[in-house]
């Protein structure tokens, strides 16, 4: 049955069954209006009939999209890792997954102020209120939503001008945008829709956009700035809207839907995701794809850039397990400009840098003077002057594989950067360790500022891995995994200092080949969990990270690749005020590229004794082994497999 047959069938049933019409009237539904809406009009448009009837009619899909995809269908794209989080006021919940929680926590300052500007579109038919989609403020007094949402309560007159539909008494339907409707509160913030100022005819080449003028300018939340330029693939975004249960999603998606939504619908949610690559031969220039979780009701949702908080798109449709689609911010800005309306614009965040984005060997670049940086400080952890809290750099003993690389000027072997230091293994062309001091009370978020990887001129280039094993995942190559995390040294009294530290983490001396998703999850969150447990009056920790070199490390593209890495955290414990030092190992052996096929398994993280790390690496961490709460003083190898940060033993 096609949409035209369905419309005729609904009109025929209601005209022949007055008992159904009477029952609908008892619950406040205007049956004659449904009959009129369900019957085909001379323009082939749908008049307001409530979401159940309207949703069944379908809509035109943009050029290049499968014809089977309705512009009113929203969908689940990823079965895991794309939660939907409750919004409350100017804040949102954090997911249980550690890496995603860290990413969203860092984005809070940019994203939270935009949440109040997103509302639920509601149409009143008598006493019945229909939630039909999402809208958000895009200019002074103007909200943007989808055309197919606005068509539930508006149409165009003979001159093509948008007008609100009327009920049997000739009164325009009451339409509001409620900027609250949040989980756990009954508060409302309903603002009336005065007029529809832009409602294009349905066309596969025209973006699914409608503009609404709202009443009460003094009560309106601020417009969300529009990003300039197209959001690049892999850019992290968040969809903010009001997902509703959708009977049209495939049966196999029901369990996933329940996992994501737990039966709670129609309230404001934030759904993180990423921009996808468009693989459509005839897609319009304004089309974006993304993988955030959506359902019916998300039509008209905003896509916020997690780095800037700017709107990069307007969500309008999706195809199950393939992609969700949005109208790019540039197209919305063009429409507003044509109407004489002025949105706020902000530059789009920089594109994520691929693994091979490194300054090539021999390329000319202005040399940065690194001579003034002291790097890692042994007396960083308070109380200063107490020798038991001084932690010198690790010593490379005679048991360590390879030999220490010396600087070209003969001044020593330690590469000092801002807030961290590195010592290199000349034979392996990778670091023995990277040591960093972190002051959790002075950190800066340096979102979107990702420099190119480069070599350090203080060390012979022949002792540094520039390319070779690094590159695209689908070629079996590796990412450059930071040893000192790029976030860790980004602290100081001035933001400029943190920017310098961020730049310094992109020297190849601070990188090791790692399978693409290695440096994430629990491994990524260790420092954050330590900061939560260190002395809250003096949030300082020191971290040592590096590869575990073994003779049987497998070779890829001419480079022996370490199969495991260590990390040691040292800090003054908040409860005991004593020095605490704990060690961890993470293996990537089971997930290394296979020569038969490229396969991923599970990374394994464990807490081990510092003595164990010393035996494995040939490094000496001096007296830290005496402050390890996991060490019982025996020679037995203690291993605690970690699934979450709370499994860690700090005291």
Short mmCIF file of C-alpha atoms in Angstrom, two decimals, residues 7-494:
data_model
loop_
_atom_site.label_atom_id
_atom_site.label_comp_id
_atom_site.label_asym_id
_atom_site.label_seq_id
_atom_site.Cartn_x
_atom_site.Cartn_y
_atom_site.Cartn_z
CA UNK A 7 -4.65 8.47 2.76
CA UNK A 8 -7.73 7.44 0.79
CA UNK A 9 -8.26 4.44 3.06
CA UNK A 10 -8.20 6.53 6.24
CA UNK A 11 -10.66 9.03 4.78
CA UNK A 12 -12.99 6.22 3.65
CA UNK A 13 -12.96 4.48 7.05
CA UNK A 14 -13.72 7.66 8.97
CA UNK A 15 -16.53 8.61 6.60
CA UNK A 16 -18.17 5.17 6.93
CA UNK A 17 -17.63 4.60 10.67
CA UNK A 18 -19.21 7.44 12.67
CA UNK A 19 -18.68 5.36 15.84
CA UNK A 20 -14.91 5.68 15.40
CA UNK A 21 -15.25 9.39 14.74
CA UNK A 22 -17.42 9.77 17.87
CA UNK A 23 -14.90 7.87 20.01
CA UNK A 24 -12.09 10.07 18.74
CA UNK A 25 -14.16 13.14 19.58
CA UNK A 26 -14.57 11.90 23.17
CA UNK A 27 -10.82 12.08 23.67
CA UNK A 28 -10.55 15.49 22.03
CA UNK A 29 -9.47 14.47 18.52
CA UNK A 30 -11.09 16.34 15.64
CA UNK A 31 -12.14 13.40 13.40
CA UNK A 32 -13.37 15.60 10.52
CA UNK A 33 -9.97 17.28 10.47
CA UNK A 34 -8.32 13.87 10.28
CA UNK A 35 -10.58 12.92 7.41
CA UNK A 36 -9.78 16.13 5.56
CA UNK A 37 -6.07 15.68 6.19
CA UNK A 38 -6.07 12.04 5.17
CA UNK A 39 -7.85 12.78 1.91
CA UNK A 40 -5.51 13.86 -0.90
CA UNK A 41 -5.49 17.61 -1.44
CA UNK A 42 -5.07 19.29 -4.80
CA UNK A 43 -1.50 20.17 -3.84
CA UNK A 44 -0.72 16.68 -2.59
CA UNK A 45 0.14 18.12 0.84
CA UNK A 46 -0.64 16.80 4.29
CA UNK A 47 -2.75 18.92 6.59
CA UNK A 48 -2.51 18.51 10.36
CA UNK A 49 -3.86 15.18 11.51
CA UNK A 50 -1.82 14.32 14.58
CA UNK A 51 1.44 12.38 14.45
CA UNK A 52 -0.02 8.91 13.96
CA UNK A 53 -1.66 9.77 10.64
CA UNK A 54 0.95 12.24 9.49
CA UNK A 55 3.87 9.89 10.05
CA UNK A 56 2.35 7.27 7.79
CA UNK A 57 2.41 9.44 4.69
CA UNK A 58 6.16 9.60 4.13
CA UNK A 59 8.07 12.45 2.56
CA UNK A 60 10.50 13.16 -0.23
CA UNK A 61 14.08 12.05 0.33
CA UNK A 62 17.00 14.25 -0.71
CA UNK A 63 18.76 13.49 -3.95
CA UNK A 64 21.11 10.55 -3.57
CA UNK A 65 19.38 8.95 -0.58
CA UNK A 66 17.57 5.62 -0.88
CA UNK A 67 13.98 6.16 -1.98
CA UNK A 68 12.86 3.86 0.81
CA UNK A 69 14.08 6.32 3.44
CA UNK A 70 11.34 8.64 4.66
CA UNK A 71 12.27 12.14 5.74
CA UNK A 72 10.30 11.49 8.92
CA UNK A 73 12.13 8.34 10.01
CA UNK A 74 14.84 8.66 12.64
CA UNK A 75 17.06 5.74 13.45
CA UNK A 76 19.60 3.94 15.59
CA UNK A 77 22.91 3.71 13.73
CA UNK A 78 25.37 2.21 16.21
CA UNK A 79 24.33 -0.68 18.47
CA UNK A 80 26.80 0.32 21.21
CA UNK A 81 28.64 3.44 22.29
CA UNK A 82 25.98 5.98 21.33
CA UNK A 83 23.88 6.59 24.48
CA UNK A 84 21.14 9.17 24.89
CA UNK A 85 21.65 11.28 28.01
CA UNK A 86 19.11 13.25 30.03
CA UNK A 87 19.36 17.03 29.93
CA UNK A 88 18.47 19.03 33.02
CA UNK A 89 18.61 22.80 32.82
CA UNK A 90 22.04 23.79 31.56
CA UNK A 91 23.65 20.42 32.16
CA UNK A 92 23.51 16.81 31.01
CA UNK A 93 24.22 13.38 32.44
CA UNK A 94 27.49 11.61 31.72
CA UNK A 95 27.65 8.06 30.33
CA UNK A 96 29.18 5.12 32.17
CA UNK A 97 31.73 4.56 29.39
CA UNK A 98 34.90 6.26 30.59
CA UNK A 99 36.35 7.57 27.33
CA UNK A 100 33.06 9.10 26.21
CA UNK A 101 32.47 10.57 29.67
CA UNK A 102 35.87 12.26 29.53
CA UNK A 103 35.11 13.68 26.10
CA UNK A 104 31.72 15.04 27.19
CA UNK A 105 33.07 16.43 30.44
CA UNK A 106 35.62 18.41 28.44
CA UNK A 107 32.82 19.66 26.14
CA UNK A 108 30.53 20.86 28.95
CA UNK A 109 31.65 24.49 28.91
CA UNK A 110 30.97 24.78 25.17
CA UNK A 111 27.77 22.72 24.95
CA UNK A 112 25.86 23.39 28.19
CA UNK A 113 24.89 27.03 27.41
CA UNK A 114 23.18 25.87 24.18
CA UNK A 115 20.82 23.37 25.83
CA UNK A 116 18.28 25.97 26.96
CA UNK A 117 17.80 27.06 23.34
CA UNK A 118 16.37 23.67 22.23
CA UNK A 119 12.65 22.98 22.66
CA UNK A 120 9.87 20.52 21.85
CA UNK A 121 7.34 21.48 19.17
CA UNK A 122 3.78 20.83 20.40
CA UNK A 123 0.45 21.19 18.61
CA UNK A 124 -2.84 21.48 20.51
CA UNK A 125 -5.96 19.95 18.97
CA UNK A 126 -8.65 20.85 21.47
CA UNK A 127 -7.40 19.57 24.82
CA UNK A 128 -4.99 17.10 23.25
CA UNK A 129 -1.31 18.09 22.98
CA UNK A 130 0.75 16.40 20.28
CA UNK A 131 4.57 16.51 20.61
CA UNK A 132 5.68 16.40 16.98
CA UNK A 133 9.35 17.28 16.84
CA UNK A 134 12.17 19.57 17.94
CA UNK A 135 13.10 23.18 17.21
CA UNK A 136 15.92 25.46 18.32
CA UNK A 137 16.66 29.17 18.33
CA UNK A 138 18.71 30.19 15.31
CA UNK A 139 18.22 33.98 15.15
CA UNK A 140 16.50 36.67 17.22
CA UNK A 141 12.89 35.54 17.62
CA UNK A 142 13.34 32.75 15.05
CA UNK A 143 13.41 28.99 15.65
CA UNK A 144 14.37 26.40 13.05
CA UNK A 145 12.84 22.96 12.59
CA UNK A 146 12.17 20.60 9.69
CA UNK A 147 9.72 21.30 6.92
CA UNK A 148 8.05 17.95 7.52
CA UNK A 149 7.52 18.94 11.18
CA UNK A 150 6.02 22.32 10.29
CA UNK A 151 3.72 20.69 7.72
CA UNK A 152 1.85 19.11 10.63
CA UNK A 153 0.38 22.51 11.47
CA UNK A 154 1.07 24.75 8.47
CA UNK A 155 0.70 24.89 4.70
CA UNK A 156 1.11 27.46 1.94
CA UNK A 157 -1.61 29.61 0.40
CA UNK A 158 -2.25 30.17 -3.30
CA UNK A 159 0.64 32.64 -3.40
CA UNK A 160 3.05 30.20 -1.78
CA UNK A 161 3.10 32.04 1.55
CA UNK A 162 3.18 29.95 4.75
CA UNK A 163 -0.02 29.96 6.82
CA UNK A 164 -1.11 28.10 9.94
CA UNK A 165 -3.76 25.43 9.45
CA UNK A 166 -7.13 26.02 11.08
CA UNK A 167 -9.60 23.80 12.92
CA UNK A 168 -13.29 23.38 12.02
CA UNK A 169 -14.08 26.72 13.64
CA UNK A 170 -11.59 28.50 11.44
CA UNK A 171 -9.13 29.12 14.27
CA UNK A 172 -5.41 28.48 13.73
CA UNK A 173 -4.13 25.49 15.63
CA UNK A 174 -2.25 26.48 18.76
CA UNK A 175 1.43 25.64 18.34
CA UNK A 176 4.12 26.15 20.97
CA UNK A 177 7.79 25.40 21.51
CA UNK A 178 8.43 24.17 25.06
CA UNK A 179 12.05 24.77 26.04
CA UNK A 180 11.85 22.53 29.14
CA UNK A 181 10.04 19.13 29.04
CA UNK A 182 12.94 17.51 30.87
CA UNK A 183 13.20 14.25 32.77
CA UNK A 184 12.39 14.60 36.46
CA UNK A 185 10.57 17.92 36.27
CA UNK A 186 7.04 19.06 35.43
CA UNK A 187 8.17 22.59 34.62
CA UNK A 188 7.20 24.01 31.24
CA UNK A 189 8.42 26.96 29.23
CA UNK A 190 5.93 27.18 26.37
CA UNK A 191 6.42 29.94 23.80
CA UNK A 192 3.74 30.38 21.14
CA UNK A 193 4.51 30.10 17.44
CA UNK A 194 3.23 33.35 15.90
CA UNK A 195 3.92 32.49 12.29
CA UNK A 196 5.79 30.23 9.91
CA UNK A 197 8.19 32.46 7.98
CA UNK A 198 9.74 29.83 5.70
CA UNK A 199 8.08 26.66 4.40
CA UNK A 200 9.35 25.44 1.03
CA UNK A 201 7.47 23.00 -1.20
CA UNK A 202 8.54 19.39 -0.90
CA UNK A 203 11.39 18.62 -3.24
CA UNK A 204 14.29 16.20 -3.15
CA UNK A 205 16.65 19.06 -3.98
CA UNK A 206 15.41 21.46 -1.28
CA UNK A 207 16.68 21.17 2.28
CA UNK A 208 14.15 19.99 4.88
CA UNK A 209 14.07 23.31 6.75
CA UNK A 210 11.28 25.49 8.17
CA UNK A 211 11.54 28.71 10.18
CA UNK A 212 9.13 29.75 12.93
CA UNK A 213 8.62 33.18 14.50
CA UNK A 214 8.03 32.90 18.24
CA UNK A 215 6.13 35.28 20.52
CA UNK A 216 7.46 37.00 23.63
CA UNK A 217 10.94 38.22 22.62
CA UNK A 218 11.85 38.97 26.23
CA UNK A 219 11.26 35.35 27.26
CA UNK A 220 13.18 33.62 24.50
CA UNK A 221 16.47 31.79 25.02
CA UNK A 222 19.44 33.02 22.98
CA UNK A 223 20.08 31.82 19.42
CA UNK A 224 22.65 29.07 18.89
CA UNK A 225 25.53 30.28 16.68
CA UNK A 226 25.91 28.54 13.32
CA UNK A 227 29.28 27.08 12.39
CA UNK A 228 30.86 28.27 9.16
CA UNK A 229 32.13 25.61 6.81
CA UNK A 230 31.20 21.95 6.66
CA UNK A 231 31.85 19.70 9.65
CA UNK A 232 34.50 17.17 8.62
CA UNK A 233 34.12 13.40 9.00
CA UNK A 234 34.94 12.08 12.48
CA UNK A 235 34.13 15.45 14.09
CA UNK A 236 32.46 14.79 17.46
CA UNK A 237 28.97 16.23 17.78
CA UNK A 238 25.93 15.95 20.04
CA UNK A 239 22.32 15.80 18.86
CA UNK A 240 19.97 17.58 21.27
CA UNK A 241 16.26 16.92 20.90
CA UNK A 242 13.17 15.04 22.06
CA UNK A 243 13.17 11.40 20.90
CA UNK A 244 9.79 9.64 20.89
CA UNK A 245 9.03 5.90 20.55
CA UNK A 246 8.85 4.95 16.90
CA UNK A 247 6.94 1.88 15.73
CA UNK A 248 8.60 2.07 12.33
CA UNK A 249 12.08 0.97 13.41
CA UNK A 250 12.93 -2.67 12.59
CA UNK A 251 12.00 -5.32 15.18
CA UNK A 252 15.66 -6.21 15.74
CA UNK A 253 16.26 -2.65 16.99
CA UNK A 254 13.72 -2.90 19.82
CA UNK A 255 16.16 -4.29 22.39
CA UNK A 256 18.75 -1.66 21.50
CA UNK A 257 16.10 1.04 21.78
CA UNK A 258 15.17 -0.19 25.26
CA UNK A 259 18.85 -0.20 26.27
CA UNK A 260 19.31 3.38 25.13
CA UNK A 261 15.99 4.84 26.32
CA UNK A 262 14.76 2.60 29.20
CA UNK A 263 11.17 3.43 28.32
CA UNK A 264 11.55 7.19 28.91
CA UNK A 265 10.60 9.27 25.87
CA UNK A 266 9.57 12.78 24.94
CA UNK A 267 12.09 14.56 27.19
CA UNK A 268 15.15 16.57 26.26
CA UNK A 269 18.18 14.36 25.60
CA UNK A 270 21.73 14.76 24.37
CA UNK A 271 23.06 12.04 22.05
CA UNK A 272 26.81 12.09 21.29
CA UNK A 273 28.16 10.85 17.98
CA UNK A 274 30.41 11.67 15.06
CA UNK A 275 30.05 13.08 11.58
CA UNK A 276 30.12 10.25 9.03
CA UNK A 277 31.51 10.22 5.53
CA UNK A 278 28.89 10.61 2.81
CA UNK A 279 29.11 7.81 0.28
CA UNK A 280 26.28 8.96 -1.98
CA UNK A 281 26.98 9.77 -5.63
CA UNK A 282 24.43 12.58 -6.06
CA UNK A 283 24.10 14.02 -2.56
CA UNK A 284 23.35 17.75 -2.34
CA UNK A 285 26.11 19.97 -0.98
CA UNK A 286 24.12 20.76 2.16
CA UNK A 287 23.79 17.13 3.30
CA UNK A 288 25.61 15.80 6.39
CA UNK A 289 25.66 12.27 7.81
CA UNK A 290 26.13 11.35 11.47
CA UNK A 291 25.84 8.32 13.76
CA UNK A 292 24.23 9.73 16.93
CA UNK A 293 21.20 7.81 18.21
CA UNK A 294 17.82 9.31 17.25
CA UNK A 295 14.17 8.30 17.19
CA UNK A 296 10.90 9.86 16.09
CA UNK A 297 10.69 13.28 17.75
CA UNK A 298 14.32 14.08 16.95
CA UNK A 299 13.23 15.70 13.70
CA UNK A 300 14.47 19.28 13.92
CA UNK A 301 17.19 18.50 16.48
CA UNK A 302 20.39 20.51 16.56
CA UNK A 303 23.84 19.01 15.93
CA UNK A 304 26.28 20.77 18.27
CA UNK A 305 30.03 20.69 17.73
CA UNK A 306 31.54 19.38 20.97
CA UNK A 307 34.59 21.63 20.56
CA UNK A 308 32.87 24.96 19.93
CA UNK A 309 29.23 24.51 20.95
CA UNK A 310 28.16 25.88 17.56
CA UNK A 311 25.40 24.30 15.49
CA UNK A 312 26.83 22.33 12.58
CA UNK A 313 23.53 20.96 11.32
CA UNK A 314 19.78 20.36 11.57
CA UNK A 315 18.85 16.68 11.91
CA UNK A 316 15.97 15.50 9.71
CA UNK A 317 16.04 11.78 8.88
CA UNK A 318 17.88 8.48 9.12
CA UNK A 319 18.24 4.92 7.89
CA UNK A 320 18.62 2.09 10.40
CA UNK A 321 22.26 0.91 10.86
CA UNK A 322 23.40 3.09 7.95
CA UNK A 323 23.37 6.80 8.80
CA UNK A 324 21.35 9.70 10.10
CA UNK A 325 21.20 12.85 8.01
CA UNK A 326 21.23 16.58 8.66
CA UNK A 327 21.13 19.89 6.84
CA UNK A 328 24.48 21.68 7.13
CA UNK A 329 24.65 24.98 9.02
CA UNK A 330 25.83 26.87 5.92
CA UNK A 331 22.55 26.07 4.16
CA UNK A 332 20.51 27.28 7.14
CA UNK A 333 22.56 30.50 7.17
CA UNK A 334 21.92 30.97 3.45
CA UNK A 335 18.15 30.62 3.93
CA UNK A 336 18.19 33.09 6.82
CA UNK A 337 20.24 35.53 4.77
CA UNK A 338 17.79 35.35 1.86
CA UNK A 339 15.04 36.35 4.30
CA UNK A 340 17.04 39.25 5.73
CA UNK A 341 17.63 37.47 9.03
CA UNK A 342 21.07 37.53 10.61
CA UNK A 343 22.33 34.44 12.46
CA UNK A 344 25.46 34.45 14.59
CA UNK A 345 28.34 32.63 12.88
CA UNK A 346 31.44 31.03 14.38
CA UNK A 347 34.27 29.20 12.60
CA UNK A 348 33.97 25.43 12.38
CA UNK A 349 36.37 23.45 14.54
CA UNK A 350 39.45 22.14 12.73
CA UNK A 351 39.21 18.76 11.09
CA UNK A 352 40.59 15.79 13.00
CA UNK A 353 44.14 15.16 11.83
CA UNK A 354 44.79 11.74 10.27
CA UNK A 355 47.58 9.59 11.60
CA UNK A 356 49.82 10.35 8.65
CA UNK A 357 49.58 14.13 9.20
CA UNK A 358 53.20 14.64 10.17
CA UNK A 359 55.76 17.12 9.03
CA UNK A 360 57.80 15.08 6.51
CA UNK A 361 61.46 14.38 7.11
CA UNK A 362 63.57 17.17 5.72
CA UNK A 363 60.66 19.62 5.54
CA UNK A 364 61.57 23.18 6.43
CA UNK A 365 59.88 24.51 9.55
CA UNK A 366 60.78 27.36 11.84
CA UNK A 367 62.72 25.77 14.68
CA UNK A 368 61.18 26.15 18.11
CA UNK A 369 63.60 27.10 20.84
CA UNK A 370 63.16 24.39 23.48
CA UNK A 371 66.16 25.34 25.57
CA UNK A 372 64.15 27.24 28.16
CA UNK A 373 61.95 24.34 29.25
CA UNK A 374 62.89 22.42 32.38
CA UNK A 375 60.50 19.56 31.73
CA UNK A 376 59.64 17.11 34.48
CA UNK A 377 60.29 18.34 38.05
CA UNK A 378 61.41 15.80 40.67
CA UNK A 379 60.20 17.95 43.59
CA UNK A 380 56.76 18.59 42.09
CA UNK A 381 54.65 16.77 44.68
CA UNK A 382 54.24 18.57 48.01
CA UNK A 383 55.39 18.95 50.71
CA UNK A 384 58.51 20.30 49.07
CA UNK A 385 61.70 19.84 51.00
CA UNK A 386 60.60 16.38 52.12
CA UNK A 387 62.96 13.98 50.34
CA UNK A 388 60.40 11.18 50.54
CA UNK A 389 58.22 13.12 48.10
CA UNK A 390 60.99 13.84 45.60
CA UNK A 391 60.71 11.53 42.60
CA UNK A 392 63.66 11.66 40.19
CA UNK A 393 63.39 10.58 36.58
CA UNK A 394 63.62 6.81 36.07
CA UNK A 395 67.08 5.37 35.55
CA UNK A 396 67.78 3.26 32.45
CA UNK A 397 69.77 0.37 33.95
CA UNK A 398 72.01 -2.14 32.22
CA UNK A 399 69.08 -4.56 32.13
CA UNK A 400 67.14 -2.34 29.71
CA UNK A 401 67.17 -3.35 26.02
CA UNK A 402 69.01 -1.08 23.60
CA UNK A 403 70.94 2.02 24.57
CA UNK A 404 70.05 5.56 25.56
CA UNK A 405 70.08 8.11 22.72
CA UNK A 406 72.22 11.20 23.30
CA UNK A 407 71.34 14.69 22.08
CA UNK A 408 73.18 16.03 19.04
CA UNK A 409 74.86 18.80 21.06
CA UNK A 410 76.25 16.26 23.54
CA UNK A 411 74.46 17.92 26.45
CA UNK A 412 72.88 14.73 27.75
CA UNK A 413 70.06 12.34 27.00
CA UNK A 414 66.90 13.96 28.39
CA UNK A 415 64.54 15.84 26.06
CA UNK A 416 62.80 18.48 28.19
CA UNK A 417 59.46 19.91 27.07
CA UNK A 418 56.97 22.06 28.94
CA UNK A 419 55.92 20.06 32.04
CA UNK A 420 57.26 16.72 30.74
CA UNK A 421 60.49 14.98 29.71
CA UNK A 422 61.43 12.06 27.44
CA UNK A 423 64.39 9.67 27.23
CA UNK A 424 64.83 7.79 23.94
CA UNK A 425 65.96 4.25 23.06
CA UNK A 426 68.39 4.70 20.15
CA UNK A 427 68.03 1.14 18.86
CA UNK A 428 64.22 1.10 18.87
CA UNK A 429 63.79 4.81 17.95
CA UNK A 430 61.07 5.05 20.61
CA UNK A 431 61.12 6.44 24.11
CA UNK A 432 62.08 4.43 27.17
CA UNK A 433 59.63 6.62 29.05
CA UNK A 434 57.82 9.95 29.05
CA UNK A 435 57.47 11.60 32.49
CA UNK A 436 54.94 14.37 33.20
CA UNK A 437 53.84 16.54 36.11
CA UNK A 438 50.10 17.35 36.28
CA UNK A 439 48.54 20.15 38.32
CA UNK A 440 44.81 19.45 38.30
CA UNK A 441 43.99 22.88 39.72
CA UNK A 442 45.47 24.80 36.78
CA UNK A 443 44.41 22.84 33.70
CA UNK A 444 43.15 24.34 30.46
CA UNK A 445 41.07 22.60 27.80
CA UNK A 446 42.74 23.00 24.40
CA UNK A 447 39.91 21.59 22.26
CA UNK A 448 40.40 21.59 18.51
CA UNK A 449 44.06 22.68 18.62
CA UNK A 450 45.89 19.67 17.21
CA UNK A 451 49.29 20.44 15.67
CA UNK A 452 51.09 18.31 13.12
CA UNK A 453 53.45 15.65 14.39
CA UNK A 454 57.11 16.66 13.95
CA UNK A 455 60.61 15.50 14.76
CA UNK A 456 62.75 17.02 17.51
CA UNK A 457 65.84 18.71 16.05
CA UNK A 458 67.79 18.15 19.25
CA UNK A 459 67.96 14.47 18.33
CA UNK A 460 69.25 12.85 15.15
CA UNK A 461 66.27 12.24 12.82
CA UNK A 462 67.60 8.73 12.18
CA UNK A 463 66.72 7.94 15.81
CA UNK A 464 63.06 8.96 15.39
CA UNK A 465 60.21 7.12 13.64
CA UNK A 466 58.57 9.57 11.26
CA UNK A 467 56.34 7.43 9.04
CA UNK A 468 56.90 3.77 8.19
CA UNK A 469 54.45 1.96 10.46
CA UNK A 470 52.06 4.90 10.94
CA UNK A 471 49.04 5.38 8.73
CA UNK A 472 45.46 4.32 7.93
CA UNK A 473 43.90 1.53 9.94
CA UNK A 474 42.55 -0.22 6.83
CA UNK A 475 46.15 -0.69 5.65
CA UNK A 476 47.07 -2.47 8.86
CA UNK A 477 49.06 0.52 10.08
CA UNK A 478 49.17 2.15 13.50
CA UNK A 479 48.24 5.43 15.11
CA UNK A 480 50.77 7.58 16.93
CA UNK A 481 49.82 6.89 20.51
CA UNK A 482 50.76 9.65 22.95
CA UNK A 483 52.89 8.42 25.83
CA UNK A 484 52.33 11.58 27.87
CA UNK A 485 48.67 12.26 27.14
CA UNK A 486 48.14 15.48 25.23
CA UNK A 487 45.87 16.75 28.06
CA UNK A 488 48.29 16.04 30.91
CA UNK A 489 50.86 18.87 30.60
CA UNK A 490 48.24 21.44 29.52
CA UNK A 491 48.28 23.48 32.71
CA UNK A 492 49.82 26.67 34.02
CA UNK A 493 49.03 30.22 35.05
CA UNK A 494 48.25 31.28 31.47
#
